[in-house]
PDB file of C-alpha atoms in Angstrom:
ATOM      1  CA  MET A 170       0.000   0.000   0.000  1.00  0.00           C
ATOM      2  CA  ASP A 171       1.571   3.338  -1.082  1.00  0.00           C
ATOM      3  CA  ARG A 172       1.369   6.534   0.932  1.00  0.00           C
ATOM      4  CA  ARG A 173      -1.543   7.929  -1.074  1.00  0.00           C
ATOM      5  CA  GLN A 174      -3.594   4.839  -0.283  1.00  0.00           C
ATOM      6  CA  LEU A 175      -2.569   5.131   3.353  1.00  0.00           C
ATOM      7  CA  ALA A 176      -3.709   8.763   3.270  1.00  0.00           C
ATOM      8  CA  LEU A 177      -7.116   7.714   1.927  1.00  0.00           C
ATOM      9  CA  ALA A 178      -7.420   5.065   4.648  1.00  0.00           C
ATOM     10  CA  ALA A 179      -6.474   7.687   7.238  1.00  0.00           C
ATOM     11  CA  LEU A 180      -9.158  10.058   5.938  1.00  0.00           C
ATOM     12  CA  PHE A 181     -11.773   7.301   6.171  1.00  0.00           C
ATOM     13  CA  PHE A 182     -10.781   6.573   9.770  1.00  0.00           C
ATOM     14  CA  VAL A 183     -10.851  10.278  10.652  1.00  0.00           C
ATOM     15  CA  ASN A 184     -14.390  10.655   9.374  1.00  0.00           C
ATOM     16  CA  LEU A 185     -15.439   7.501  11.211  1.00  0.00           C
ATOM     17  CA  LEU A 186     -14.191   9.132  14.414  1.00  0.00           C
ATOM     18  CA  TYR A 187     -16.080  12.330  13.576  1.00  0.00           C
ATOM     19  CA  GLY A 188     -19.239  10.341  12.899  1.00  0.00           C
ATOM     20  CA  ILE A 189     -19.005   8.702  16.332  1.00  0.00           C
ATOM     21  CA  ASN A 190     -18.183  12.061  17.921  1.00  0.00           C
ATOM     22  CA  TYR A 191     -21.580  13.509  17.010  1.00  0.00           C
ATOM     23  CA  VAL A 192     -23.240  11.077  19.406  1.00  0.00           C
ATOM     24  CA  VAL A 193     -20.550  10.938  22.118  1.00  0.00           C
ATOM     25  CA  ALA A 194     -20.234  14.725  22.476  1.00  0.00           C
ATOM     26  CA  LYS A 195     -24.008  15.194  22.262  1.00  0.00           C
ATOM     27  CA  ASP A 196     -24.441  12.861  25.232  1.00  0.00           C
ATOM     28  CA  LEU A 197     -21.918  14.787  27.364  1.00  0.00           C
ATOM     29  CA  MET A 198     -23.211  18.313  26.689  1.00  0.00           C
ATOM     30  CA  PRO A 199     -24.574  20.018  28.681  1.00  0.00           C
ATOM     31  CA  ARG A 200     -25.342  17.149  31.073  1.00  0.00           C
ATOM     32  CA  VAL A 201     -21.722  16.760  32.203  1.00  0.00           C
ATOM     33  CA  ILE A 202     -19.919  19.798  30.823  1.00  0.00           C
ATOM     34  CA  ASP A 203     -20.907  22.929  28.920  1.00  0.00           C
ATOM     35  CA  PRO A 204     -19.567  23.390  25.373  1.00  0.00           C
ATOM     36  CA  SER A 205     -16.921  26.041  26.074  1.00  0.00           C
ATOM     37  CA  GLY A 206     -15.511  24.030  28.961  1.00  0.00           C
ATOM     38  CA  PHE A 207     -15.435  20.913  26.805  1.00  0.00           C
ATOM     39  CA  ILE A 208     -13.562  22.780  24.079  1.00  0.00           C
ATOM     40  CA  LEU A 209     -10.973  24.032  26.566  1.00  0.00           C
ATOM     41  CA  LEU A 210     -10.534  20.496  27.895  1.00  0.00           C
ATOM     42  CA  ARG A 211     -10.121  19.268  24.337  1.00  0.00           C
ATOM     43  CA  VAL A 212      -7.487  21.796  23.252  1.00  0.00           C
ATOM     44  CA  VAL A 213      -5.528  21.623  26.516  1.00  0.00           C
ATOM     45  CA  GLY A 214      -5.538  17.830  26.354  1.00  0.00           C
ATOM     46  CA  ALA A 215      -4.405  17.929  22.731  1.00  0.00           C
ATOM     47  CA  ASN A 216      -1.556  20.317  23.604  1.00  0.00           C
ATOM     48  CA  LEU A 217      -0.383  17.900  26.289  1.00  0.00           C
ATOM     49  CA  LEU A 218      -0.207  15.220  23.602  1.00  0.00           C
ATOM     50  CA  PHE A 219       1.162  17.228  20.666  1.00  0.00           C
ATOM     51  CA  TRP A 220       3.967  19.165  22.332  1.00  0.00           C
ATOM     52  CA  PRO A 221       5.854  16.219  23.893  1.00  0.00           C
ATOM     53  CA  VAL A 222       5.922  14.634  20.433  1.00  0.00           C
ATOM     54  CA  TRP A 223       7.163  17.909  18.911  1.00  0.00           C
ATOM     55  CA  LEU A 224       9.958  18.140  21.505  1.00  0.00           C
ATOM     56  CA  ILE A 225      11.443  14.913  20.135  1.00  0.00           C
ATOM     57  CA  ARG A 226      12.157  16.555  16.779  1.00  0.00           C
ATOM     58  CA  ARG A 227      12.039  20.278  17.657  1.00  0.00           C
ATOM     59  CA  GLU A 228      11.303  21.260  14.075  1.00  0.00           C
ATOM     60  CA  ARG A 229      11.481  25.037  13.704  1.00  0.00           C
ATOM     61  CA  VAL A 230       8.964  27.119  11.778  1.00  0.00           C
ATOM     62  CA  ALA A 231      10.097  29.927   9.474  1.00  0.00           C
ATOM     63  CA  TRP A 232       8.810  33.360  10.499  1.00  0.00           C
ATOM     64  CA  PRO A 233       7.035  34.013   7.131  1.00  0.00           C
ATOM     65  CA  ASP A 234       4.823  30.971   7.829  1.00  0.00           C
ATOM     66  CA  ALA A 235       3.756  32.239  11.266  1.00  0.00           C
ATOM     67  CA  LYS A 236       0.793  34.224   9.928  1.00  0.00           C
ATOM     68  CA  ARG A 237      -0.592  31.193   8.091  1.00  0.00           C
ATOM     69  CA  LEU A 238      -0.169  29.059  11.225  1.00  0.00           C
ATOM     70  CA  VAL A 239      -2.131  31.603  13.250  1.00  0.00           C
ATOM     71  CA  LEU A 240      -4.925  31.597  10.657  1.00  0.00           C
ATOM     72  CA  CYS A 241      -4.958  27.791  10.709  1.00  0.00           C
ATOM     73  CA  GLY A 242      -5.144  27.821  14.499  1.00  0.00           C
ATOM     74  CA  LEU A 243      -8.074  30.236  14.443  1.00  0.00           C
ATOM     75  CA  SER A 244     -10.032  28.505  11.671  1.00  0.00           C
ATOM     76  CA  GLY A 245      -9.114  24.891  12.367  1.00  0.00           C
ATOM     77  CA  VAL A 246      -9.173  24.919  16.175  1.00  0.00           C
ATOM     78  CA  ALA A 247     -10.742  27.966  17.878  1.00  0.00           C
ATOM     79  CA  ILE A 248     -13.657  28.958  15.609  1.00  0.00           C
ATOM     80  CA  ASN A 249     -14.097  25.422  14.308  1.00  0.00           C
ATOM     81  CA  GLN A 250     -14.514  23.855  17.736  1.00  0.00           C
ATOM     82  CA  LEU A 251     -16.416  26.705  19.401  1.00  0.00           C
ATOM     83  CA  MET A 252     -19.022  26.645  16.652  1.00  0.00           C
ATOM     84  CA  PHE A 253     -19.188  22.852  16.469  1.00  0.00           C
ATOM     85  CA  PHE A 254     -19.766  22.163  20.156  1.00  0.00           C
ATOM     86  CA  HIS A 255     -22.161  25.076  20.713  1.00  0.00           C
ATOM     87  CA  GLY A 256     -24.012  24.054  17.576  1.00  0.00           C
ATOM     88  CA  LEU A 257     -24.135  20.371  18.471  1.00  0.00           C
ATOM     89  CA  MET A 258     -25.629  21.177  21.885  1.00  0.00           C
ATOM     90  CA  ARG A 259     -28.454  23.054  20.158  1.00  0.00           C
ATOM     91  CA  THR A 260     -29.179  20.726  17.241  1.00  0.00           C
ATOM     92  CA  SER A 261     -29.419  17.024  16.463  1.00  0.00           C
ATOM     93  CA  PRO A 262     -26.486  14.782  15.457  1.00  0.00           C
ATOM     94  CA  VAL A 263     -28.250  14.076  12.146  1.00  0.00           C
ATOM     95  CA  HIS A 264     -28.660  17.777  11.292  1.00  0.00           C
ATOM     96  CA  ALA A 265     -25.061  18.514  12.264  1.00  0.00           C
ATOM     97  CA  SER A 266     -23.614  15.711  10.186  1.00  0.00           C
ATOM     98  CA  ILE A 267     -25.686  16.571   7.100  1.00  0.00           C
ATOM     99  CA  ILE A 268     -24.747  20.270   7.225  1.00  0.00           C
ATOM    100  CA  MET A 269     -21.075  19.331   7.497  1.00  0.00           C
ATOM    101  CA  VAL A 270     -21.359  17.697   4.066  1.00  0.00           C
ATOM    102  CA  ALA A 271     -21.286  21.254   2.692  1.00  0.00           C
ATOM    103  CA  THR A 272     -17.613  21.494   3.682  1.00  0.00           C
ATOM    104  CA  PRO A 273     -16.141  19.985   0.479  1.00  0.00           C
ATOM    105  CA  ILE A 274     -18.223  22.415  -1.548  1.00  0.00           C
ATOM    106  CA  LEU A 275     -16.917  25.308   0.506  1.00  0.00           C
ATOM    107  CA  VAL A 276     -13.382  23.962   0.109  1.00  0.00           C
ATOM    108  CA  LEU A 277     -13.665  24.220  -3.662  1.00  0.00           C
ATOM    109  CA  VAL A 278     -15.039  27.767  -3.504  1.00  0.00           C
ATOM    110  CA  LEU A 279     -12.256  28.881  -1.169  1.00  0.00           C
ATOM    111  CA  SER A 280      -9.658  27.081  -3.290  1.00  0.00           C
ATOM    112  CA  GLY A 281     -10.790  29.190  -6.239  1.00  0.00           C
ATOM    113  CA  VAL A 282     -10.640  32.403  -4.205  1.00  0.00           C
ATOM    114  CA  LEU A 283      -7.442  31.756  -2.247  1.00  0.00           C
ATOM    115  CA  ILE A 284      -5.284  29.656  -4.564  1.00  0.00           C
ATOM    116  CA  GLY A 285      -6.819  30.351  -7.974  1.00  0.00           C
ATOM    117  CA  GLU A 286      -8.338  26.935  -8.717  1.00  0.00           C
ATOM    118  CA  ARG A 287     -10.659  27.092 -11.729  1.00  0.00           C
ATOM    119  CA  ILE A 288     -14.296  26.361 -10.916  1.00  0.00           C
ATOM    120  CA  THR A 289     -16.059  24.681 -13.846  1.00  0.00           C
ATOM    121  CA  ARG A 290     -19.776  24.825 -14.644  1.00  0.00           C
ATOM    122  CA  THR A 291     -20.223  21.369 -13.123  1.00  0.00           C
ATOM    123  CA  LYS A 292     -18.506  22.481  -9.938  1.00  0.00           C
ATOM    124  CA  ALA A 293     -20.607  25.658  -9.822  1.00  0.00           C
ATOM    125  CA  MET A 294     -23.795  23.589 -10.122  1.00  0.00           C
ATOM    126  CA  GLY A 295     -22.616  21.450  -7.241  1.00  0.00           C
ATOM    127  CA  VAL A 296     -21.845  24.528  -5.137  1.00  0.00           C
ATOM    128  CA  VAL A 297     -25.312  26.016  -5.679  1.00  0.00           C
ATOM    129  CA  LEU A 298     -27.159  22.757  -5.108  1.00  0.00           C
ATOM    130  CA  GLY A 299     -25.205  21.963  -1.957  1.00  0.00           C
ATOM    131  CA  ALA A 300     -25.726  25.465  -0.589  1.00  0.00           C
ATOM    132  CA  VAL A 301     -29.491  25.157  -1.157  1.00  0.00           C
ATOM    133  CA  GLY A 302     -29.541  21.961   0.869  1.00  0.00           C
ATOM    134  CA  ALA A 303     -27.518  23.461   3.728  1.00  0.00           C
ATOM    135  CA  LEU A 304     -29.714  26.581   3.848  1.00  0.00           C
ATOM    136  CA  MET A 305     -32.840  24.427   3.941  1.00  0.00           C
ATOM    137  CA  LEU A 306     -31.553  22.711   7.056  1.00  0.00           C
ATOM    138  CA  ILE A 307     -30.595  26.012   8.685  1.00  0.00           C
ATOM    139  CA  PHE A 308     -33.849  27.901   8.072  1.00  0.00           C
ATOM    140  CA  LEU A 309     -36.218  24.947   8.471  1.00  0.00           C
ATOM    141  CA  GLY A 310     -34.315  23.417  11.371  1.00  0.00           C
ATOM    142  CA  THR A 311     -36.975  24.345  13.910  1.00  0.00           C
ATOM    143  CA  GLY A 312     -39.468  21.977  12.363  1.00  0.00           C
ATOM    144  CA  GLY A 313     -39.631  18.198  12.029  1.00  0.00           C
ATOM    145  CA  SER A 314     -37.287  17.449  14.955  1.00  0.00           C
ATOM    146  CA  GLY A 315     -37.508  18.630  18.533  1.00  0.00           C
ATOM    147  CA  ALA A 316     -33.766  18.120  18.956  1.00  0.00           C
ATOM    148  CA  ALA A 317     -32.815  20.674  16.283  1.00  0.00           C
ATOM    149  CA  SER A 318     -32.784  24.481  16.205  1.00  0.00           C
ATOM    150  CA  MET A 319     -32.033  27.137  13.610  1.00  0.00           C
ATOM    151  CA  LEU A 320     -29.295  28.690  15.780  1.00  0.00           C
ATOM    152  CA  GLY A 321     -27.614  25.317  16.313  1.00  0.00           C
ATOM    153  CA  ASP A 322     -27.712  24.543  12.596  1.00  0.00           C
ATOM    154  CA  LEU A 323     -26.257  27.985  11.816  1.00  0.00           C
ATOM    155  CA  PHE A 324     -23.376  27.390  14.225  1.00  0.00           C
ATOM    156  CA  ILE A 325     -22.637  24.065  12.534  1.00  0.00           C
ATOM    157  CA  PHE A 326     -22.626  25.769   9.139  1.00  0.00           C
ATOM    158  CA  ILE A 327     -20.086  28.347  10.402  1.00  0.00           C
ATOM    159  CA  ASN A 328     -18.066  25.420  11.721  1.00  0.00           C
ATOM    160  CA  ALA A 329     -18.129  23.845   8.264  1.00  0.00           C
ATOM    161  CA  ALA A 330     -16.939  27.091   6.663  1.00  0.00           C
ATOM    162  CA  SER A 331     -14.073  27.542   9.143  1.00  0.00           C
ATOM    163  CA  TYR A 332     -12.959  23.946   8.633  1.00  0.00           C
ATOM    164  CA  ALA A 333     -12.967  24.486   4.867  1.00  0.00           C
ATOM    165  CA  ILE A 334     -10.708  27.519   5.314  1.00  0.00           C
ATOM    166  CA  PHE A 335      -8.399  25.403   7.465  1.00  0.00           C
ATOM    167  CA  LEU A 336      -8.107  22.648   4.845  1.00  0.00           C
ATOM    168  CA  VAL A 337      -7.133  25.137   2.149  1.00  0.00           C
ATOM    169  CA  MET A 338      -4.764  27.194   4.309  1.00  0.00           C
ATOM    170  CA  VAL A 339      -2.919  24.269   5.903  1.00  0.00           C
ATOM    171  CA  LYS A 340      -2.044  22.494   2.648  1.00  0.00           C
ATOM    172  CA  PRO A 341       1.043  24.643   1.794  1.00  0.00           C
ATOM    173  CA  LEU A 342       2.409  24.131   5.308  1.00  0.00           C
ATOM    174  CA  MET A 343       2.381  20.350   4.867  1.00  0.00           C
ATOM    175  CA  SER A 344       4.950  20.609   2.080  1.00  0.00           C
ATOM    176  CA  LYS A 345       7.397  22.136   4.575  1.00  0.00           C
ATOM    177  CA  TYR A 346       6.661  20.739   8.024  1.00  0.00           C
ATOM    178  CA  SER A 347       5.512  17.601   9.794  1.00  0.00           C
ATOM    179  CA  ALA A 348       1.923  17.155  10.943  1.00  0.00           C
ATOM    180  CA  THR A 349       3.116  17.278  14.572  1.00  0.00           C
ATOM    181  CA  THR A 350       4.747  20.677  14.129  1.00  0.00           C
ATOM    182  CA  VAL A 351       1.767  22.205  12.339  1.00  0.00           C
ATOM    183  CA  MET A 352      -0.769  20.860  14.828  1.00  0.00           C
ATOM    184  CA  SER A 353       1.299  21.797  17.879  1.00  0.00           C
ATOM    185  CA  TRP A 354       1.349  25.462  16.891  1.00  0.00           C
ATOM    186  CA  CYS A 355      -2.254  25.457  15.669  1.00  0.00           C
ATOM    187  CA  PHE A 356      -3.507  24.092  18.973  1.00  0.00           C
ATOM    188  CA  LEU A 357      -1.366  26.523  20.941  1.00  0.00           C
ATOM    189  CA  VAL A 358      -3.003  29.412  19.071  1.00  0.00           C
ATOM    190  CA  GLY A 359      -6.427  27.815  19.511  1.00  0.00           C
ATOM    191  CA  SER A 360      -5.876  27.382  23.245  1.00  0.00           C
ATOM    192  CA  ILE A 361      -5.082  31.065  23.727  1.00  0.00           C
ATOM    193  CA  VAL A 362      -8.351  32.054  22.025  1.00  0.00           C
ATOM    194  CA  VAL A 363     -10.521  29.415  23.707  1.00  0.00           C
ATOM    195  CA  PHE A 364      -9.130  29.854  27.248  1.00  0.00           C
ATOM    196  CA  PRO A 365     -11.256  32.858  28.350  1.00  0.00           C
ATOM    197  CA  PHE A 366     -14.413  31.276  26.922  1.00  0.00           C
ATOM    198  CA  GLY A 367     -14.043  27.909  28.609  1.00  0.00           C
ATOM    199  CA  LEU A 368     -12.304  28.458  31.949  1.00  0.00           C
ATOM    200  CA  LYS A 369     -15.497  29.086  33.952  1.00  0.00           C
ATOM    201  CA  ASP A 370     -17.341  26.114  32.439  1.00  0.00           C
ATOM    202  CA  LEU A 371     -14.396  23.769  32.933  1.00  0.00           C
ATOM    203  CA  ALA A 372     -14.005  24.829  36.566  1.00  0.00           C
ATOM    204  CA  ALA A 373     -17.715  24.137  37.169  1.00  0.00           C
ATOM    205  CA  VAL A 374     -17.450  20.433  36.290  1.00  0.00           C
ATOM    206  CA  GLU A 375     -18.067  18.136  39.265  1.00  0.00           C
ATOM    207  CA  TRP A 376     -15.208  15.770  38.527  1.00  0.00           C
ATOM    208  CA  GLY A 377     -15.832  13.559  41.553  1.00  0.00           C
ATOM    209  CA  GLY A 378     -19.339  12.740  40.370  1.00  0.00           C
ATOM    210  CA  LEU A 379     -18.415  11.630  36.857  1.00  0.00           C
ATOM    211  CA  SER A 380     -19.155   8.050  35.858  1.00  0.00           C
ATOM    212  CA  ALA A 381     -16.679   5.779  34.091  1.00  0.00           C
ATOM    213  CA  ASN A 382     -18.678   6.252  30.862  1.00  0.00           C
ATOM    214  CA  ASP A 383     -18.437  10.038  31.175  1.00  0.00           C
ATOM    215  CA  ILE A 384     -14.679   9.930  31.719  1.00  0.00           C
ATOM    216  CA  GLY A 385     -14.298   7.470  28.850  1.00  0.00           C
ATOM    217  CA  GLY A 386     -16.329   9.730  26.557  1.00  0.00           C
ATOM    218  CA  MET A 387     -14.187  12.734  27.392  1.00  0.00           C
ATOM    219  CA  ALA A 388     -10.999  10.751  26.880  1.00  0.00           C
ATOM    220  CA  PHE A 389     -12.289   9.513  23.516  1.00  0.00           C
ATOM    221  CA  VAL A 390     -12.964  13.066  22.326  1.00  0.00           C
ATOM    222  CA  VAL A 391      -9.591  14.388  23.508  1.00  0.00           C
ATOM    223  CA  VAL A 392      -7.393  11.519  22.351  1.00  0.00           C
ATOM    224  CA  MET A 393      -9.145  10.068  19.315  1.00  0.00           C
ATOM    225  CA  VAL A 394     -11.361  12.846  17.917  1.00  0.00           C
ATOM    226  CA  THR A 395      -8.813  15.590  18.586  1.00  0.00           C
ATOM    227  CA  PHE A 396      -5.227  14.327  18.764  1.00  0.00           C
ATOM    228  CA  VAL A 397      -5.458  11.292  16.459  1.00  0.00           C
ATOM    229  CA  SER A 398      -7.927  12.740  13.937  1.00  0.00           C
ATOM    230  CA  TYR A 399      -6.140  16.093  13.541  1.00  0.00           C
ATOM    231  CA  MET A 400      -2.790  14.337  13.224  1.00  0.00           C
ATOM    232  CA  LEU A 401      -4.017  11.878  10.582  1.00  0.00           C
ATOM    233  CA  ASN A 402      -6.045  14.457   8.667  1.00  0.00           C
ATOM    234  CA  THR A 403      -3.145  16.897   8.461  1.00  0.00           C
ATOM    235  CA  TRP A 404      -0.685  14.147   7.553  1.00  0.00           C
ATOM    236  CA  ALA A 405      -3.002  12.979   4.739  1.00  0.00           C
ATOM    237  CA  LEU A 406      -2.979  16.490   3.259  1.00  0.00           C
ATOM    238  CA  ARG A 407       0.694  15.968   2.467  1.00  0.00           C
ATOM    239  CA  TYR A 408      -0.348  13.423  -0.193  1.00  0.00           C
ATOM    240  CA  VAL A 409      -3.827  14.518  -1.358  1.00  0.00           C
ATOM    241  CA  GLN A 410      -5.475  17.805  -2.305  1.00  0.00           C
ATOM    242  CA  PRO A 411      -7.838  19.608   0.123  1.00  0.00           C
ATOM    243  CA  SER A 412     -10.774  19.013  -2.234  1.00  0.00           C
ATOM    244  CA  LEU A 413     -10.239  15.251  -2.112  1.00  0.00           C
ATOM    245  CA  ALA A 414      -9.868  15.296   1.673  1.00  0.00           C
ATOM    246  CA  GLY A 415     -13.051  17.329   1.905  1.00  0.00           C
ATOM    247  CA  THR A 416     -15.120  14.862  -0.113  1.00  0.00           C
ATOM    248  CA  PHE A 417     -14.591  12.179   2.537  1.00  0.00           C
ATOM    249  CA  ILE A 418     -16.892  14.171   4.807  1.00  0.00           C
ATOM    250  CA  TYR A 419     -19.841  12.802   2.842  1.00  0.00           C
ATOM    251  CA  LEU A 420     -19.373   9.628   4.901  1.00  0.00           C
ATOM    252  CA  GLN A 421     -20.188  11.424   8.151  1.00  0.00           C
ATOM    253  CA  PRO A 422     -23.993  11.530   7.793  1.00  0.00           C
ATOM    254  CA  LEU A 423     -24.115   7.802   7.059  1.00  0.00           C
ATOM    255  CA  LEU A 424     -21.794   6.966   9.952  1.00  0.00           C
ATOM    256  CA  ALA A 425     -23.603   9.344  12.313  1.00  0.00           C
ATOM    257  CA  LEU A 426     -26.951   7.795  11.343  1.00  0.00           C
ATOM    258  CA  VAL A 427     -25.619   4.319  12.109  1.00  0.00           C
ATOM    259  CA  VAL A 428     -24.214   5.375  15.469  1.00  0.00           C
ATOM    260  CA  THR A 429     -27.365   7.348  16.341  1.00  0.00           C
ATOM    261  CA  TRP A 430     -29.529   4.353  15.414  1.00  0.00           C
ATOM    262  CA  LEU A 431     -27.453   2.141  17.699  1.00  0.00           C
ATOM    263  CA  PHE A 432     -27.278   4.451  20.716  1.00  0.00           C
ATOM    264  CA  MET A 433     -29.901   7.210  20.356  1.00  0.00           C
ATOM    265  CA  PRO A 434     -32.790   5.804  18.263  1.00  0.00           C
ATOM    266  CA  GLY A 435     -35.247   8.368  19.620  1.00  0.00           C
ATOM    267  CA  ASN A 436     -33.403  11.186  17.823  1.00  0.00           C
ATOM    268  CA  LEU A 437     -34.182   9.855  14.343  1.00  0.00           C
ATOM    269  CA  ASP A 438     -37.333  11.925  13.763  1.00  0.00           C
ATOM    270  CA  LEU A 439     -36.807  12.833  10.117  1.00  0.00           C
ATOM    271  CA  GLY A 440     -39.137  14.782   7.844  1.00  0.00           C
ATOM    272  CA  TRP A 441     -39.425  14.803   4.056  1.00  0.00           C
ATOM    273  CA  TRP A 442     -37.717  18.194   3.752  1.00  0.00           C
ATOM    274  CA  GLN A 443     -34.689  16.902   5.621  1.00  0.00           C
ATOM    275  CA  GLY A 444     -34.409  14.138   3.052  1.00  0.00           C
ATOM    276  CA  ALA A 445     -34.755  16.689   0.257  1.00  0.00           C
ATOM    277  CA  ALA A 446     -32.041  18.875   1.815  1.00  0.00           C
ATOM    278  CA  ALA A 447     -29.727  15.891   2.202  1.00  0.00           C
ATOM    279  CA  LEU A 448     -30.346  14.897  -1.431  1.00  0.00           C
ATOM    280  CA  CYS A 449     -29.409  18.400  -2.589  1.00  0.00           C
ATOM    281  CA  ILE A 450     -26.174  18.329  -0.615  1.00  0.00           C
ATOM    282  CA  PHE A 451     -25.208  14.805  -1.662  1.00  0.00           C
ATOM    283  CA  THR A 452     -25.927  15.589  -5.316  1.00  0.00           C
ATOM    284  CA  GLY A 453     -23.890  18.793  -5.089  1.00  0.00           C
ATOM    285  CA  VAL A 454     -20.937  16.949  -3.580  1.00  0.00           C
ATOM    286  CA  TRP A 455     -21.215  14.239  -6.232  1.00  0.00           C
ATOM    287  CA  LEU A 456     -21.140  16.833  -9.041  1.00  0.00           C
ATOM    288  CA  VAL A 457     -18.079  18.505  -7.553  1.00  0.00           C
ATOM    289  CA  GLY A 458     -16.286  15.253  -6.757  1.00  0.00           C
ATOM    290  CA  LYS A 459     -17.090  13.705 -10.142  1.00  0.00           C
ATOM    291  CA  ARG A 460     -15.110  16.401 -11.937  1.00  0.00           C
ATOM    292  CA  GLU A 461     -12.228  16.084  -9.468  1.00  0.00           C
ATOM    293  CA  LYS A 462     -11.939  12.365 -10.159  1.00  0.00           C
ATOM    294  CA  VAL A 463     -11.766  12.961 -13.881  1.00  0.00           C
ATOM    295  CA  VAL A 464      -8.988  15.520 -13.412  1.00  0.00           C
ATOM    296  CA  GLY A 465      -7.040  13.211 -11.100  1.00  0.00           C
TER     297      GLY A 465
END
């Protein structure tokens, strides 16, 4: 198996972790910990894992790349996680995972704006169709499911946009530095931004009253969904384009549905318009991805 195939396998595993995370994090918030506190726990825990690994190599970053690293830390860690966890607390895992399918479409738009990638008519059709589906979920999110809200869906959409920016911005860094170096600095920047938002919520957690399942869920999010997934996803970008990495997100709704069906069957109250919105997004991603496969 060559490194490109390993990168594709890594991207599949990352999105499997994200699919599981929709249900695990939803169960913990706000019952055990509020979103901002959970985010601070996540970034601090990730720093404790990333930096010892970085110290082994001590790879230095050139000063001209510092600005891009800061932008990656803001978009890929701070804004991305703040919007995701606050959105997930206010919406359903199914809504969140479907809206996130808009990310590969946003990646292509931002690639055209930021790095000059040509957007064909087929890609443009996919962008419009996917956006229609995402907007349907945002503005109709208050109906058809008691677990969803328009504000929560909007937060998830902002999360998707920030993650798309991260995928495009981090790609040039991966041609110069290791995934450990890039993620160490990104999470350090993210921690500085998240700290004032999450300190109060993290301090309010009653740690002595947590069950083994609660502790295990938190550990899963910190170690697997944060440290492992960010490391693998960034490493994969060394061998594939951001647009290809983004298309793997289409797996998340399917995986989240499976996990939700197994552990939270009562949350699967779907209406016809949700199906129509999902169809628009899936079709848009297919149109965009179809052209990318031909080019590759």
